Amino acid sequence: MEEIIDKRQTLADIKTGEYCVVVSITGHGSFRHRLMEMGFVRGEKVRVIRNAPLRDPIEYEIMQGHVSLRRVEAERVEVVPIDTEIAGNYMFHGTITEETDRIIGRVGKKIRVALVGNPNCGKTSFFNHATGMREKVGNYSGVTVDSKTGYFKYKDYTIELADLPGTYSLTEYTPEELYVREYITEQRPDLVLNIADASNLERNLFLTTQLIDMNVPMVMALNMYDELEKNGDKLDIATLSELFGFPIVPTVSSRGKGIEEVMENIVNVYENLEGYTKHVHVNYGQDLEKSIEAIKQVLRKDPRLSSEYSTRYLAIELLAGDKNIIELIGRYDNAEEARRVASEQRALIERQYKEDAGTIVAGAKYGFIRGALLETFTIGKDKSKQPAYSVDRILTHKWLGFPILIFFLWFMFQMTFTLGAYPQEWLEMLFSWLGGCADRFLPDGIVKDLLVDGIIAGVGGVCSFLPNILILFFFISVLEDTGYMARAAFIMDKLMHRMGLHGKSFIPYIIGFGCSVPAIMATRTLENKKDRILTIITVPFMSCSARLPVYLLLISAFFTKHQGLVLTSIYLLGIVMAVVTSLIVKKVSFKNERDQFVMELPPYRIPTFRNAVIHMWDKSVQYLKKMGTVILVATVIIWALEYFPRHSPEIDRYTAQIESLAGDSSVDEESREEQIRQLELDRSACQIENSYIGRFGKFVAPVFAPLGFDWQMGVSIITGFAAKEIVVSSMGVLYHSDAEADENSSALQRSIREHKWQSGPNVGKPVFTPVVAYGFMVFILLYFPCVAAIAAIKKEAGTKWMVFTIFYTTTVAWIAAFIIHLFA
């Protein structure tokens, strides 16, 4: 023991490329438990891989996987050299066969199955193949942030498959953990389908041991089994299955391999359990088992509690000091006695082992896992040069990491323009042709005006940007599926940490470039409440794809050169404002709170064409649905408010002048047509100004005037509250021009370039200039998010932060646009 103390160092002291062995973790709470869940337990071997480009965080190899920690967190992990003998390692005690019967909750031809597994284990991919649904698949933690349910027929059964959030364990420290645990204990599915990553068995089986503790019927899908075989590893599945007491089936869910066998085993297990079945428990050793049994005896005194929960599971969690479970038993009759006995047994175990009970239980689980794998698993070849991680030598290189990340972002935006320009032009031509056909063949009247000036001009203007949005989502999908998203967080952590944010916040930010709603939901992967709140209220500054049509419209009209650079500057400005906001809010509301950075770096995987197409297809369907519902309704309302009232003294005066001029034969035909055309334009402008929306626009015009915006721009901004795509739709309705289109310019681009001030000191001058256009894009970037995002913020952060977000973002947008107009 003295020798170990003499050799003890911290993990931060170990040099790149060197190995060491974990002795203990200092501190307590969620950080300590998270490290243990990731494999940092006594006796585990660790290798230092590399430092991030800014020297922090640090990447480590442990349990066949890669995990990154900040240097300050690594200092809390005590280690010794690789050749040091460590006494007191947790032993393998096998399993305990439970002789009592277990009754399945339901019988019949419907099987309710909960899909449970670690992040990155292929759980959602399995779900998609099994159910035929098309849920989003990504190679980083936090893709599945809520449960999704699919139904399908197998033999004579209807199987209900619930895809639960990915989680490393079932403790109390993250929303995912509590959600999965409560789903299993409260919803009581008939079976649990445990998806485990075959390429990282030791850590994945930690969650499996907790499921065994919960005493639920189970089948395991050993996913990514092809990677295990590719490495030359061998696993005795039959022996492992017998040891665990449930069927284990090798699968490759990305290709649908093994799914049929899994379903067969689910049905077989369910049929065997229609009544009673035997089951096993993890044997934690004589000392822990004695304490567990003492607590169980007290819990069993309440028949209501023992009928609703596994008393063994509750006893283990009470012994470990799980606060959520301690609170849960409070509503039962013998709660005080159970808490007292659990406290006594916890103190006894901690005195005996000189560690806290949670660490002891976690260590015993890993002792069981190591022993089980020692009997069944054979390592094929040296894993020190894992090919799935070798590309990190370039992508996270200290000099190349940042430039490569910036290049990827720039390339994504540039391709959004370049590749999307052609189909965008084709769609614009299509809607222009449709508008022309309606104009020629429909009789004059309200129906024609609604169809041509309302629906086709508004919805068509938004629809033409669909190709660009699909391209953006394609690149985001590739970043997710390859595993590069986690590397982006690894590269950015130190920079973002200094700015008040968490490195993992970069993942919701990237998702936010697609849509703010799933980005806000993805903040659940952040364990610390402060980090979640800061990320949630700053995600709206990430420019979602719904804002993209506005940028494409104005950049194409006023910034014909360096389009990709201008668009990139808009996105970077959003990131800067997110950082500034985070610093301010952190100092005001969270000045005494700290965060930790513990993140898995999943192996790189080649993205499948199927996933990319599914991702793009789903987004296109969502986009088209939005255009057929929210945007269509909003467009019709905006058109109606712009169309009515149809008569006023000023409008009637223009109409009389046009009729008089049309019958005046004293004026030559060419001059008469030109004067009539101008009068019609003046009448149209008068009609818009006197319409309901024109009156409203003039009412709010003083708010936007200091920004260089006219009332049409102000109305377009306000209508964007429902959905940001409606901004372009509103502009398509509010801006009119009868001039013939240039061959390289859409009608709306031409209209906004030609639109002039009708009153005020700038009368007759163009409303839109490059400066005003850029200021307008900045306002659209920064002001309040759409209704759906606001609802997501309320759900995840509460009403207080929802209200703050609405007012704060709008204020910031106004100030930023004002500064641009004032000083540009």
mmCIF file of C-alpha atoms in Angstrom, residues 487-802:
data_model
loop_
_atom_site.group_PDB
_atom_site.id
_atom_site.type_symbol
_atom_site.label_atom_id
_atom_site.label_comp_id
_atom_site.label_asym_id
_atom_site.label_seq_id
_atom_site.Cartn_x
_atom_site.Cartn_y
_atom_site.Cartn_z
ATOM 1 C CA ARG A 487 -14.439 16.196 -32.414
ATOM 2 C CA ALA A 488 -15.792 19.689 -33.006
ATOM 3 C CA ALA A 489 -16.796 19.830 -29.319
ATOM 4 C CA PHE A 490 -13.358 18.467 -28.335
ATOM 5 C CA ILE A 491 -11.567 21.116 -30.420
ATOM 6 C CA MET A 492 -13.772 23.981 -29.257
ATOM 7 C CA ASP A 493 -14.077 23.194 -25.550
ATOM 8 C CA LYS A 494 -11.279 25.319 -24.123
ATOM 9 C CA LEU A 495 -12.273 28.312 -26.214
ATOM 10 C CA MET A 496 -15.951 27.934 -25.348
ATOM 11 C CA HIS A 497 -15.178 27.224 -21.691
ATOM 12 C CA ARG A 498 -13.384 30.550 -21.396
ATOM 13 C CA MET A 499 -16.412 32.197 -22.932
ATOM 14 C CA GLY A 500 -18.797 30.653 -20.432
ATOM 15 C CA LEU A 501 -19.983 27.719 -22.524
ATOM 16 C CA HIS A 502 -19.391 23.984 -22.532
ATOM 17 C CA GLY A 503 -17.545 22.265 -25.377
ATOM 18 C CA LYS A 504 -20.506 19.923 -25.844
ATOM 19 C CA SER A 505 -22.651 23.006 -26.465
ATOM 20 C CA PHE A 506 -21.057 23.085 -29.888
ATOM 21 C CA ILE A 507 -23.103 20.003 -30.857
ATOM 22 C CA PRO A 508 -26.521 21.661 -30.248
ATOM 23 C CA TYR A 509 -25.117 24.728 -31.995
ATOM 24 C CA ILE A 510 -24.310 22.752 -35.135
ATOM 25 C CA ILE A 511 -27.739 21.095 -34.989
ATOM 26 C CA GLY A 512 -29.174 24.590 -34.566
ATOM 27 C CA PHE A 513 -27.928 25.463 -38.038
ATOM 28 C CA GLY A 514 -30.599 23.016 -39.199
ATOM 29 C CA CYS A 515 -33.408 23.654 -36.698
ATOM 30 C CA SER A 516 -33.514 25.221 -33.239
ATOM 31 C CA VAL A 517 -36.083 22.799 -31.801
ATOM 32 C CA PRO A 518 -33.995 19.568 -31.896
ATOM 33 C CA ALA A 519 -30.949 21.653 -30.936
ATOM 34 C CA ILE A 520 -32.702 22.848 -27.781
ATOM 35 C CA MET A 521 -33.779 19.281 -27.018
ATOM 36 C CA ALA A 522 -30.197 18.058 -27.559
ATOM 37 C CA THR A 523 -28.996 20.196 -24.623
ATOM 38 C CA ARG A 524 -30.172 17.349 -22.376
ATOM 39 C CA THR A 525 -26.784 15.736 -23.011
ATOM 40 C CA LEU A 526 -25.259 18.458 -20.806
ATOM 41 C CA GLU A 527 -25.262 17.148 -17.245
ATOM 42 C CA ASN A 528 -24.975 20.524 -15.510
ATOM 43 C CA LYS A 529 -28.120 22.680 -15.252
ATOM 44 C CA LYS A 530 -26.124 25.862 -15.796
ATOM 45 C CA ASP A 531 -24.663 24.522 -19.030
ATOM 46 C CA ARG A 532 -28.093 23.456 -20.256
ATOM 47 C CA ILE A 533 -29.700 26.833 -19.546
ATOM 48 C CA LEU A 534 -26.858 28.814 -21.116
ATOM 49 C CA THR A 535 -26.914 26.646 -24.207
ATOM 50 C CA ILE A 536 -30.717 26.732 -24.517
ATOM 51 C CA ILE A 537 -30.959 30.529 -24.421
ATOM 52 C CA THR A 538 -28.066 30.944 -26.869
ATOM 53 C CA VAL A 539 -29.062 28.257 -29.403
ATOM 54 C CA PRO A 540 -31.538 30.693 -31.085
ATOM 55 C CA PHE A 541 -28.515 32.764 -32.165
ATOM 56 C CA MET A 542 -27.457 29.820 -34.347
ATOM 57 C CA SER A 543 -29.022 30.591 -37.695
ATOM 58 C CA CYS A 544 -31.541 27.845 -38.428
ATOM 59 C CA SER A 545 -32.375 26.736 -41.950
ATOM 60 C CA ALA A 546 -35.686 28.631 -41.809
ATOM 61 C CA ARG A 547 -33.726 31.898 -41.892
ATOM 62 C CA LEU A 548 -31.669 30.732 -44.846
ATOM 63 C CA PRO A 549 -34.202 31.844 -47.526
ATOM 64 C CA VAL A 550 -33.887 35.445 -46.307
ATOM 65 C CA TYR A 551 -30.087 35.311 -46.561
ATOM 66 C CA LEU A 552 -30.169 33.663 -49.974
ATOM 67 C CA LEU A 553 -32.613 36.267 -51.256
ATOM 68 C CA LEU A 554 -30.672 39.304 -50.056
ATOM 69 C CA ILE A 555 -27.158 37.983 -50.638
ATOM 70 C CA SER A 556 -28.050 37.018 -54.213
ATOM 71 C CA ALA A 557 -29.555 40.461 -54.766
ATOM 72 C CA PHE A 558 -26.879 42.678 -53.168
ATOM 73 C CA PHE A 559 -23.714 40.610 -52.662
ATOM 74 C CA THR A 560 -23.027 38.912 -55.966
ATOM 75 C CA LYS A 561 -19.351 38.499 -55.039
ATOM 76 C CA HIS A 562 -18.107 36.525 -52.011
ATOM 77 C CA GLN A 563 -21.534 35.057 -51.290
ATOM 78 C CA GLY A 564 -20.146 32.235 -49.177
ATOM 79 C CA LEU A 565 -18.054 34.698 -47.157
ATOM 80 C CA VAL A 566 -21.027 36.957 -46.448
ATOM 81 C CA LEU A 567 -23.168 34.011 -45.389
ATOM 82 C CA THR A 568 -20.373 32.663 -43.187
ATOM 83 C CA SER A 569 -20.072 36.076 -41.510
ATOM 84 C CA ILE A 570 -23.772 35.926 -40.594
ATOM 85 C CA TYR A 571 -23.369 32.511 -39.002
ATOM 86 C CA LEU A 572 -20.192 33.559 -37.178
ATOM 87 C CA LEU A 573 -21.940 36.669 -35.847
ATOM 88 C CA GLY A 574 -24.603 34.409 -34.337
ATOM 89 C CA ILE A 575 -21.891 32.384 -32.604
ATOM 90 C CA VAL A 576 -20.249 35.567 -31.291
ATOM 91 C CA MET A 577 -23.553 36.847 -29.897
ATOM 92 C CA ALA A 578 -24.146 33.457 -28.257
ATOM 93 C CA VAL A 579 -20.774 33.702 -26.549
ATOM 94 C CA VAL A 580 -21.341 37.285 -25.377
ATOM 95 C CA THR A 581 -24.779 36.348 -24.052
ATOM 96 C CA SER A 582 -23.373 33.332 -22.246
ATOM 97 C CA LEU A 583 -20.698 35.435 -20.532
ATOM 98 C CA ILE A 584 -23.247 38.001 -19.391
ATOM 99 C CA VAL A 585 -25.820 35.512 -18.114
ATOM 100 C CA LYS A 586 -23.170 33.362 -16.454
ATOM 101 C CA LYS A 587 -21.793 36.311 -14.485
ATOM 102 C CA VAL A 588 -25.274 37.458 -13.453
ATOM 103 C CA SER A 589 -27.121 34.195 -12.792
ATOM 104 C CA PHE A 590 -24.534 31.402 -12.504
ATOM 105 C CA LYS A 591 -21.391 33.085 -11.226
ATOM 106 C CA ASN A 592 -20.674 30.492 -8.514
ATOM 107 C CA GLU A 593 -21.358 27.348 -10.551
ATOM 108 C CA ARG A 594 -18.746 25.187 -12.281
ATOM 109 C CA ASP A 595 -19.017 22.707 -15.108
ATOM 110 C CA GLN A 596 -17.151 19.563 -16.097
ATOM 111 C CA PHE A 597 -16.204 18.199 -19.494
ATOM 112 C CA VAL A 598 -16.519 14.422 -19.795
ATOM 113 C CA MET A 599 -17.330 13.265 -23.310
ATOM 114 C CA GLU A 600 -16.993 10.110 -25.329
ATOM 115 C CA LEU A 601 -15.259 10.393 -28.690
ATOM 116 C CA PRO A 602 -16.978 7.700 -30.759
ATOM 117 C CA PRO A 603 -15.035 5.887 -33.463
ATOM 118 C CA TYR A 604 -15.284 7.324 -36.951
ATOM 119 C CA ARG A 605 -17.780 5.509 -39.106
ATOM 120 C CA ILE A 606 -18.527 5.843 -42.801
ATOM 121 C CA PRO A 607 -21.928 7.514 -43.193
ATOM 122 C CA THR A 608 -24.432 5.447 -45.106
ATOM 123 C CA PHE A 609 -26.182 6.834 -48.158
ATOM 124 C CA ARG A 610 -29.438 5.505 -46.705
ATOM 125 C CA ASN A 611 -29.157 7.598 -43.538
ATOM 126 C CA ALA A 612 -28.243 10.736 -45.473
ATOM 127 C CA VAL A 613 -31.185 10.318 -47.848
ATOM 128 C CA ILE A 614 -33.574 9.560 -44.970
ATOM 129 C CA HIS A 615 -32.368 12.668 -43.143
ATOM 130 C CA MET A 616 -32.856 14.856 -46.219
ATOM 131 C CA TRP A 617 -36.210 13.277 -47.058
ATOM 132 C CA ASP A 618 -37.559 13.814 -43.551
ATOM 133 C CA LYS A 619 -36.507 17.453 -43.579
ATOM 134 C CA SER A 620 -38.030 18.004 -47.008
ATOM 135 C CA VAL A 621 -41.318 16.476 -45.822
ATOM 136 C CA GLN A 622 -41.286 18.681 -42.705
ATOM 137 C CA TYR A 623 -40.515 21.732 -44.835
ATOM 138 C CA LEU A 624 -43.257 20.982 -47.351
ATOM 139 C CA LYS A 625 -45.751 20.260 -44.556
ATOM 140 C CA LYS A 626 -44.914 23.608 -43.019
ATOM 141 C CA MET A 627 -45.448 25.304 -46.386
ATOM 142 C CA GLY A 628 -48.778 23.530 -46.797
ATOM 143 C CA THR A 629 -50.004 24.533 -43.349
ATOM 144 C CA VAL A 630 -48.421 27.350 -41.345
ATOM 145 C CA ILE A 631 -46.829 29.227 -44.250
ATOM 146 C CA LEU A 632 -49.844 28.837 -46.546
ATOM 147 C CA VAL A 633 -52.284 30.063 -43.906
ATOM 148 C CA ALA A 634 -49.996 32.929 -42.902
ATOM 149 C CA THR A 635 -49.488 33.875 -46.548
ATOM 150 C CA VAL A 636 -53.237 34.000 -47.195
ATOM 151 C CA ILE A 637 -53.806 36.086 -44.062
ATOM 152 C CA ILE A 638 -51.021 38.498 -45.001
ATOM 153 C CA TRP A 639 -52.362 38.736 -48.548
ATOM 154 C CA ALA A 640 -55.889 39.436 -47.279
ATOM 155 C CA LEU A 641 -54.642 42.138 -44.915
ATOM 156 C CA GLU A 642 -52.717 43.649 -47.827
ATOM 157 C CA TYR A 643 -55.646 43.274 -50.302
ATOM 158 C CA PHE A 644 -58.375 44.897 -48.233
ATOM 159 C CA PRO A 645 -59.938 47.439 -48.152
ATOM 160 C CA ARG A 646 -60.190 47.831 -51.923
ATOM 161 C CA HIS A 647 -61.585 51.350 -51.981
ATOM 162 C CA SER A 648 -60.564 54.733 -50.611
ATOM 163 C CA PRO A 649 -60.734 58.272 -52.013
ATOM 164 C CA GLU A 650 -57.083 58.120 -53.073
ATOM 165 C CA ILE A 651 -57.453 54.719 -54.779
ATOM 166 C CA ASP A 652 -60.665 55.777 -56.521
ATOM 167 C CA ARG A 653 -58.923 58.917 -57.768
ATOM 168 C CA TYR A 654 -56.157 56.856 -59.388
ATOM 169 C CA THR A 655 -58.778 54.542 -60.912
ATOM 170 C CA ALA A 656 -60.659 57.511 -62.424
ATOM 171 C CA GLN A 657 -57.428 58.942 -63.882
ATOM 172 C CA ILE A 658 -56.578 55.559 -65.476
ATOM 173 C CA GLU A 659 -60.051 55.233 -67.017
ATOM 174 C CA SER A 660 -59.943 58.811 -68.272
ATOM 175 C CA LEU A 661 -56.508 58.390 -69.797
ATOM 176 C CA ALA A 662 -57.493 55.084 -71.429
ATOM 177 C CA GLY A 663 -60.276 56.885 -73.342
ATOM 178 C CA ASP A 664 -58.176 59.922 -74.283
ATOM 179 C CA SER A 665 -57.355 59.564 -77.988
ATOM 180 C CA SER A 666 -55.406 62.843 -78.021
ATOM 181 C CA VAL A 667 -52.401 61.132 -76.380
ATOM 182 C CA ASP A 668 -50.298 58.840 -78.535
ATOM 183 C CA GLU A 669 -50.570 55.129 -77.707
ATOM 184 C CA GLU A 670 -47.017 54.585 -76.443
ATOM 185 C CA SER A 671 -47.149 57.615 -74.130
ATOM 186 C CA ARG A 672 -50.639 56.635 -72.931
ATOM 187 C CA GLU A 673 -49.530 53.091 -72.044
ATOM 188 C CA GLU A 674 -46.518 54.421 -70.157
ATOM 189 C CA GLN A 675 -48.654 56.882 -68.150
ATOM 190 C CA ILE A 676 -51.254 54.183 -67.402
ATOM 191 C CA ARG A 677 -48.524 51.803 -66.264
ATOM 192 C CA GLN A 678 -47.156 54.462 -63.879
ATOM 193 C CA LEU A 679 -50.623 55.286 -62.560
ATOM 194 C CA GLU A 680 -51.287 51.606 -61.928
ATOM 195 C CA LEU A 681 -48.031 51.361 -59.990
ATOM 196 C CA ASP A 682 -48.984 54.448 -57.969
ATOM 197 C CA ARG A 683 -52.434 52.985 -57.311
ATOM 198 C CA SER A 684 -50.897 49.684 -56.188
ATOM 199 C CA ALA A 685 -48.575 51.533 -53.812
ATOM 200 C CA CYS A 686 -51.498 53.557 -52.480
ATOM 201 C CA GLN A 687 -53.548 50.379 -52.067
ATOM 202 C CA ILE A 688 -50.806 48.721 -50.008
ATOM 203 C CA GLU A 689 -50.295 51.814 -47.823
ATOM 204 C CA ASN A 690 -54.018 52.084 -47.085
ATOM 205 C CA SER A 691 -54.558 48.359 -46.539
ATOM 206 C CA TYR A 692 -54.947 46.888 -43.069
ATOM 207 C CA ILE A 693 -51.417 45.573 -43.068
ATOM 208 C CA GLY A 694 -50.168 48.903 -44.409
ATOM 209 C CA ARG A 695 -51.800 50.744 -41.539
ATOM 210 C CA PHE A 696 -50.328 48.285 -39.061
ATOM 211 C CA GLY A 697 -46.937 48.605 -40.741
ATOM 212 C CA LYS A 698 -47.024 52.357 -40.457
ATOM 213 C CA PHE A 699 -48.014 52.031 -36.812
ATOM 214 C CA VAL A 700 -44.872 50.008 -36.045
ATOM 215 C CA ALA A 701 -42.703 51.865 -38.584
ATOM 216 C CA PRO A 702 -41.198 54.273 -35.992
ATOM 217 C CA VAL A 703 -39.701 51.249 -34.187
ATOM 218 C CA PHE A 704 -37.845 50.117 -37.316
ATOM 219 C CA ALA A 705 -37.121 53.504 -38.925
ATOM 220 C CA PRO A 706 -33.825 54.056 -37.000
ATOM 221 C CA LEU A 707 -32.597 50.802 -38.554
ATOM 222 C CA GLY A 708 -33.233 51.994 -42.121
ATOM 223 C CA PHE A 709 -36.198 49.609 -42.518
ATOM 224 C CA ASP A 710 -39.470 50.607 -44.162
ATOM 225 C CA TRP A 711 -42.848 49.472 -42.909
ATOM 226 C CA GLN A 712 -42.948 46.456 -45.263
ATOM 227 C CA MET A 713 -39.758 45.153 -43.697
ATOM 228 C CA GLY A 714 -41.212 45.705 -40.236
ATOM 229 C CA VAL A 715 -44.325 43.702 -41.093
ATOM 230 C CA SER A 716 -42.232 40.897 -42.578
ATOM 231 C CA ILE A 717 -40.209 40.708 -39.356
ATOM 232 C CA ILE A 718 -43.315 40.484 -37.186
ATOM 233 C CA THR A 719 -44.925 37.759 -39.311
ATOM 234 C CA GLY A 720 -41.748 35.709 -38.831
ATOM 235 C CA PHE A 721 -42.812 34.963 -35.273
ATOM 236 C CA ALA A 722 -44.886 32.023 -36.557
ATOM 237 C CA ALA A 723 -42.080 30.645 -38.752
ATOM 238 C CA LYS A 724 -39.028 32.360 -40.167
ATOM 239 C CA GLU A 725 -39.788 31.100 -43.693
ATOM 240 C CA ILE A 726 -42.812 33.421 -43.642
ATOM 241 C CA VAL A 727 -40.476 36.447 -43.773
ATOM 242 C CA VAL A 728 -39.703 35.762 -47.438
ATOM 243 C CA SER A 729 -43.334 34.837 -48.060
ATOM 244 C CA SER A 730 -44.436 38.189 -46.593
ATOM 245 C CA MET A 731 -41.895 40.078 -48.684
ATOM 246 C CA GLY A 732 -43.183 38.282 -51.788
ATOM 247 C CA VAL A 733 -46.681 39.573 -51.025
ATOM 248 C CA LEU A 734 -45.749 43.100 -49.917
ATOM 249 C CA TYR A 735 -43.248 44.056 -52.641
ATOM 250 C CA HIS A 736 -44.612 44.475 -56.176
ATOM 251 C CA SER A 737 -43.071 45.343 -59.520
ATOM 252 C CA ASP A 738 -44.263 44.867 -63.094
ATOM 253 C CA ALA A 739 -40.875 45.318 -64.715
ATOM 254 C CA GLU A 740 -39.639 42.368 -66.762
ATOM 255 C CA ALA A 741 -37.249 40.120 -64.908
ATOM 256 C CA ASP A 742 -33.577 40.058 -65.675
ATOM 257 C CA GLU A 743 -32.447 36.717 -66.958
ATOM 258 C CA ASN A 744 -30.255 36.170 -63.856
ATOM 259 C CA SER A 745 -32.570 37.610 -61.229
ATOM 260 C CA SER A 746 -35.753 36.385 -59.583
ATOM 261 C CA ALA A 747 -38.804 38.651 -59.580
ATOM 262 C CA LEU A 748 -38.623 39.235 -55.820
ATOM 263 C CA GLN A 749 -34.916 40.124 -55.940
ATOM 264 C CA ARG A 750 -35.647 42.589 -58.715
ATOM 265 C CA SER A 751 -38.574 44.059 -56.775
ATOM 266 C CA ILE A 752 -36.625 44.739 -53.592
ATOM 267 C CA ARG A 753 -33.739 46.263 -55.555
ATOM 268 C CA GLU A 754 -36.133 48.645 -57.296
ATOM 269 C CA HIS A 755 -38.281 49.454 -54.272
ATOM 270 C CA LYS A 756 -38.011 53.121 -53.245
ATOM 271 C CA TRP A 757 -39.036 55.230 -50.284
ATOM 272 C CA GLN A 758 -42.514 56.686 -50.820
ATOM 273 C CA SER A 759 -42.198 59.385 -48.165
ATOM 274 C CA GLY A 760 -39.802 60.965 -45.709
ATOM 275 C CA PRO A 761 -36.363 62.536 -46.234
ATOM 276 C CA ASN A 762 -35.222 59.680 -48.509
ATOM 277 C CA VAL A 763 -38.248 59.759 -50.826
ATOM 278 C CA GLY A 764 -37.388 58.413 -54.243
ATOM 279 C CA LYS A 765 -34.206 56.667 -53.020
ATOM 280 C CA PRO A 766 -33.859 52.863 -52.898
ATOM 281 C CA VAL A 767 -34.977 51.352 -49.604
ATOM 282 C CA PHE A 768 -32.577 48.445 -49.869
ATOM 283 C CA THR A 769 -28.861 49.067 -50.061
ATOM 284 C CA PRO A 770 -26.111 46.555 -49.231
ATOM 285 C CA VAL A 771 -25.874 48.085 -45.741
ATOM 286 C CA VAL A 772 -29.631 47.921 -45.126
ATOM 287 C CA ALA A 773 -29.767 44.392 -46.548
ATOM 288 C CA TYR A 774 -26.983 43.246 -44.237
ATOM 289 C CA GLY A 775 -28.623 44.947 -41.256
ATOM 290 C CA PHE A 776 -31.913 43.248 -42.111
ATOM 291 C CA MET A 777 -30.200 39.827 -42.269
ATOM 292 C CA VAL A 778 -28.577 40.504 -38.892
ATOM 293 C CA PHE A 779 -31.960 41.394 -37.401
ATOM 294 C CA ILE A 780 -33.513 38.202 -38.796
ATOM 295 C CA LEU A 781 -30.552 36.249 -37.364
ATOM 296 C CA LEU A 782 -30.797 37.636 -33.844
ATOM 297 C CA TYR A 783 -34.448 38.394 -33.050
ATOM 298 C CA PHE A 784 -36.866 36.074 -31.263
ATOM 299 C CA PRO A 785 -37.075 32.489 -32.520
ATOM 300 C CA CYS A 786 -40.207 30.913 -33.961
ATOM 301 C CA VAL A 787 -43.170 29.694 -31.909
ATOM 302 C CA ALA A 788 -41.966 26.064 -31.975
ATOM 303 C CA ALA A 789 -38.543 27.035 -30.587
ATOM 304 C CA ILE A 790 -40.140 29.214 -27.917
ATOM 305 C CA ALA A 791 -42.291 26.256 -26.856
ATOM 306 C CA ALA A 792 -39.183 24.045 -26.698
ATOM 307 C CA ILE A 793 -37.390 26.625 -24.521
ATOM 308 C CA LYS A 794 -40.353 26.739 -22.149
ATOM 309 C CA LYS A 795 -40.391 22.939 -21.915
ATOM 310 C CA GLU A 796 -36.658 22.559 -21.307
ATOM 311 C CA ALA A 797 -35.822 25.702 -19.295
ATOM 312 C CA GLY A 798 -39.093 27.092 -17.950
ATOM 313 C CA THR A 799 -41.257 30.185 -18.457
ATOM 314 C CA LYS A 800 -38.707 32.577 -16.937
ATOM 315 C CA TRP A 801 -36.043 31.789 -19.521
ATOM 316 C CA MET A 802 -38.593 31.694 -22.340
#
